[in-house]
């Protein structure tokens, strides 16, 4: 891939006379156009033997499993390296594939065998054109620019060299500006890693402007924009517009895609109701849907690279339209996401939740993040995927704390903020009494009236600051010294199930018990994902993990019920793919509640090994989990006098055994311990039924 | 106090010509009889000015508050030391008393003032008899003896010198035998601290042999014994016997008291139903009860010292009578307590619970003890109050672990034991198949049939060991190598509320979730007692602690409900003084349950500041707590198909506000923040009502 060849000095590591194999989608004829000059010149001047292969196409299209790409390349390697006679190498590889993958089923073994056979035979030797000898050097890359000079400096001095694996060349002094551990937000936007083979292509003619595509996107790489006529006019020519304006307005509507940031997860394509309708219609007619009927399809990154300009323009120039922003699926997506282009896996559910939360509350968020996947995608040094709103310059203040003390760390953020605000409130109260100007008095009154309301206090604070900046009083100056702390913040504590259910639970319990106004978001993957696969107390009966090979024998801990025992904790369980609106209700209720809130979000994960479609079906898998009664959705709201507990899941209609056997984390047990699997799976199903019945009983209990 | 003069070199620290004040119950005329020779000789030969005072009598009888004894002595000190003119000193002391104690009420201030006035005037100067000059030396104390030589050695080499505050004289090498951190059990029995002024005197004529006195005793210093005719005949003459034999037997019944181990807490006197009946009858007649109608009264330690011999004889020589032992109030007390003479406060509820548990399961107990009061009274170096049964030589294996990891430590004990036993079980199964002798086969079968049953497996193991010792087979020898691990043990995890609700909760939750067979006993004093008085999550609304002076604003955490959420944890709340039988049921059910058990025991504490009678009324305070709805008793038993939750408390009939205002931990708030107190106390009462209603609702929930 051209992008990788540009970024890293890969070819230059090949010894003269050595062999270089490039996995790419190009024909031999296209190479001259795509390869950087430095690459062409090095190959030609060093007698490098050069081969190409399209492993992606072989794996995905010929073998039918994109994941076996590595096996294709392994086979190609042995064919080229000739460490063994090719035939022997193929036999050995097949033997190992049978041994390793039998537990995943015969079809996986067959796919690997096919990949091995095809890999060795699909090599194309490239004839090196003489002209390459004089191809010359590449153009020097320009340093990045930004409205925020501290960000541009950070990217140019740290992110770019480290990103190109050249960080060892940096002197210690380069890190001096960051010695207190804080880094400028938004650096991830400059990475443009370009790792997706296929990226979405939007079809404006078919789009119904629901914004579902953007709502589910883990990486914020597909975004709707509403443009004024002037904004639309100034947009790059490649920008596509919907034939219809945004409902009830004259704004022109576009969906912008960033091909170089997209991970190719396909969630947007799957979440599109137009596509779903087309599939349904076609299925009813017994035919395959016509891609022209889709509102969004996957296309090669190459074919969509021109869209980068449209995306970049919209992000940098199109203003937010406040009248369109609302805590709805559609309205939330007209707000700039403040988590973008993170390093999470393609299709990751965790980042979809987190991105949405930043759209709802990001400009006034503090986040304390427990160690785990979310601390990795949230801050893989040196990239910083949390960013600031272009117009306000505000974004989440994010910090990572330890596995065992993150809740406490978040509580500290809340208490610190509370203490400073209480002091400032005293000043404002004094000022409200004594101020001479009516304007200042009014601003003080407005500030005090909205003091505890995050949704309105931000505006009131802006007005107060403006009023104080215009007046020349001592108390006003004192308040302005700490103006960043004036407005009501939204304190969030993020972490995975290993943190919330296990290692950090003692602290989480303490924080929930404290009664303080914090919001806890648990990304529940039901397993220690990032630490390599240990069962957590969130794991279910029969679930297999790397370090729990015989399947967990004891049921999932009921964290929500424990939190509900306090009576003053807002508690919700959500599943984005099952019910987007329920998720939005839970998030807004939790944030608005003046006390501790706990939201447990079901998060399918690469490690679950979803069989049909893999993580492409992440959101659909959540829906199936709820339909099968595997996961329940509900909201417990302490502010309600009656019916505090709303059971939002309907009675399960799906097949529990079918659901779990579609995930390798369960199916594996049936392979390795069939009898135990039968027992545990039956137990797990009975357990899930009992849990749902218990939940409904609690609905009555709290009625 | 003669005992203290014997134990420590106190007089010898007075400089020649100095002044020595002795607080004692003796008249001047009695001194010659009571003082050790070394004391008399030192005083006479060094020109020491010698005064006596009976501060105990002044405080308890004249002032009416035994606790102001220190104030009496302080006043006496200033009168003797003449640092200030006595009148000034008295005025300063009164001023400070008013300042310090106003918050506890005017009566406390008045008591202190009276103590100050009386202290200065109650000194008696002793005329030193000439004969004291030649009083000579004391007889050398004999080294202690024991059937267990390692214990005698430990006591003589370590406990005695350290106990006499002479530990600095020990060389490091003296500790060499204990380098692995283990100490012989039972050393506390040799301390004989003699700190109580008044101790119980048993009246055999009135006693109805209910054993309540022994059941509540925190220090195991009052014990019933059933003696055969021979045992009774060999008993010291001072031994008193009930006129009636033990019911349905011919055993003679005695209640033995250890005056030198007793703490004088008076719980036994208060728990006696005969006494209670006499009080009731007298109250109905409007008169004071006649002490002669009591089955047990408090008498001076001096007057009861002869009973020490009776106690020592019974403990050392009277056998246990298995047919009398049962998990009932009466039957449990015929079993030797394996926690005795600990350093806990007089009246401590914690040790009453722990002592009882050792009587039920002590010979097969492992205890992991969290840091806190229970780790202090459980192992105040060098004394070891946990001991072994005289007949079996077995007792609790006790270890202290950290505040933050005690549950995990206890789980480790359980898992280690389980692993070894599973291995041994495999050997026994093999042996059961292949053994040649029928006797061995039968013993193996018996062992395997009782494998998981703690109550019967001990006996089966004894038989198995005997059978194996008689046979010469390899497998048998292998089993005998680990014979101590063969029988089913009872693993207990002890700790206070600071541990269970707060600092150790993360681990406790993990252990309960594990499903393993451990028993957790929480001594719930609702405050960090030993660490100096911080509110814990077990503290209640309105409760004041040293470091929570404004009263806790948030309710007590519902630890039991959290544990019940697992469904497979046995959970009980108990209060010994409110219902002894419910406590016994909970303990035996919890121990018998093959999974995690959690028992939360209400434990009034010195730090609660019970106003009427102080800790003398510890057990009565538990009863009042339940009657007022302050504490609820219940048992959740996962093994039951229906009605898993038994609510054992009756609907509250007591006055909640009256109950809490009888405890300084609440009453103090009304003194310092009357308005806040009114609010919080009302909230606390509403909260208690809601908690009880919720509990009953859970009764239905689990029906």
mmCIF file of C-alpha atoms in Angstrom, chain A residues 501-502 505-506 509-510 513-516 528 537 554-558 561-562 564-568 636 694 697-698 700-703, chain B residues 501-502 505-506 509-510 513-516 528 537 554-558 561-562 564-568 636 694 697-698 700-703:
data_model
loop_
_atom_site.group_PDB
_atom_site.id
_atom_site.type_symbol
_atom_site.label_atom_id
_atom_site.label_comp_id
_atom_site.label_asym_id
_atom_site.label_seq_id
_atom_site.Cartn_x
_atom_site.Cartn_y
_atom_site.Cartn_z
ATOM 1 C CA UNK A 501 -16.482 -5.775 38.119
ATOM 2 C CA UNK A 502 -13.124 -6.880 39.517
ATOM 3 C CA UNK A 505 -14.714 -2.588 42.038
ATOM 4 C CA UNK A 506 -13.847 -1.734 45.637
ATOM 5 C CA UNK A 509 -18.429 0.886 45.042
ATOM 6 C CA UNK A 510 -16.939 3.541 47.293
ATOM 7 C CA UNK A 513 -21.762 5.086 47.710
ATOM 8 C CA UNK A 514 -20.381 8.614 48.090
ATOM 9 C CA UNK A 515 -23.454 10.174 46.510
ATOM 10 C CA UNK A 516 -21.290 12.574 44.474
ATOM 11 C CA UNK A 528 -10.174 -8.908 30.050
ATOM 12 C CA UNK A 537 -16.642 -11.398 37.072
ATOM 13 C CA UNK A 554 -20.152 -19.336 37.615
ATOM 14 C CA UNK A 555 -22.560 -16.696 36.384
ATOM 15 C CA UNK A 556 -22.001 -13.056 35.609
ATOM 16 C CA UNK A 557 -21.969 -10.715 38.567
ATOM 17 C CA UNK A 558 -24.972 -8.454 38.756
ATOM 18 C CA UNK A 561 -28.287 -4.772 40.996
ATOM 19 C CA UNK A 562 -25.490 -4.048 43.433
ATOM 20 C CA UNK A 564 -29.296 -0.259 42.739
ATOM 21 C CA UNK A 565 -29.069 -1.464 46.342
ATOM 22 C CA UNK A 566 -27.934 2.042 47.295
ATOM 23 C CA UNK A 567 -31.182 3.576 46.145
ATOM 24 C CA UNK A 568 -29.520 6.845 45.159
ATOM 25 C CA UNK A 636 -33.201 2.686 37.227
ATOM 26 C CA UNK A 694 -35.570 -11.430 38.294
ATOM 27 C CA UNK A 697 -39.590 -8.898 39.362
ATOM 28 C CA UNK A 698 -37.410 -5.953 40.336
ATOM 29 C CA UNK A 700 -42.477 -4.711 40.232
ATOM 30 C CA UNK A 701 -40.340 -4.331 43.350
ATOM 31 C CA UNK A 702 -39.609 -0.733 42.416
ATOM 32 C CA UNK A 703 -43.099 0.008 41.069
ATOM 33 C CA UNK B 501 -17.718 -2.473 53.794
ATOM 34 C CA UNK B 502 -14.796 -0.328 52.675
ATOM 35 C CA UNK B 505 -14.702 -4.880 50.113
ATOM 36 C CA UNK B 506 -13.286 -5.348 46.629
ATOM 37 C CA UNK B 509 -16.837 -9.291 46.851
ATOM 38 C CA UNK B 510 -14.383 -11.304 44.786
ATOM 39 C CA UNK B 513 -18.396 -14.302 43.955
ATOM 40 C CA UNK B 514 -15.938 -17.204 43.757
ATOM 41 C CA UNK B 515 -18.481 -19.671 45.098
ATOM 42 C CA UNK B 516 -15.861 -21.295 47.335
ATOM 43 C CA UNK B 528 -13.491 2.402 62.342
ATOM 44 C CA UNK B 537 -19.754 2.793 54.745
ATOM 45 C CA UNK B 554 -25.573 9.226 53.775
ATOM 46 C CA UNK B 555 -27.115 5.929 54.823
ATOM 47 C CA UNK B 556 -25.478 2.651 55.694
ATOM 48 C CA UNK B 557 -24.461 0.476 52.803
ATOM 49 C CA UNK B 558 -26.541 -2.636 52.373
ATOM 50 C CA UNK B 561 -28.306 -7.147 49.910
ATOM 51 C CA UNK B 562 -25.224 -6.899 47.742
ATOM 52 C CA UNK B 564 -27.668 -11.718 48.161
ATOM 53 C CA UNK B 565 -27.517 -10.454 44.577
ATOM 54 C CA UNK B 566 -25.240 -13.391 43.772
ATOM 55 C CA UNK B 567 -27.920 -15.893 44.667
ATOM 56 C CA UNK B 568 -25.390 -18.479 45.842
ATOM 57 C CA UNK B 636 -30.898 -15.841 53.354
ATOM 58 C CA UNK B 694 -37.533 -3.181 51.851
ATOM 59 C CA UNK B 697 -40.433 -6.853 50.472
ATOM 60 C CA UNK B 698 -37.362 -8.940 49.753
ATOM 61 C CA UNK B 700 -41.742 -11.728 49.424
ATOM 62 C CA UNK B 701 -39.337 -11.360 46.522
ATOM 63 C CA UNK B 702 -37.586 -14.551 47.575
ATOM 64 C CA UNK B 703 -40.746 -16.388 48.623
#
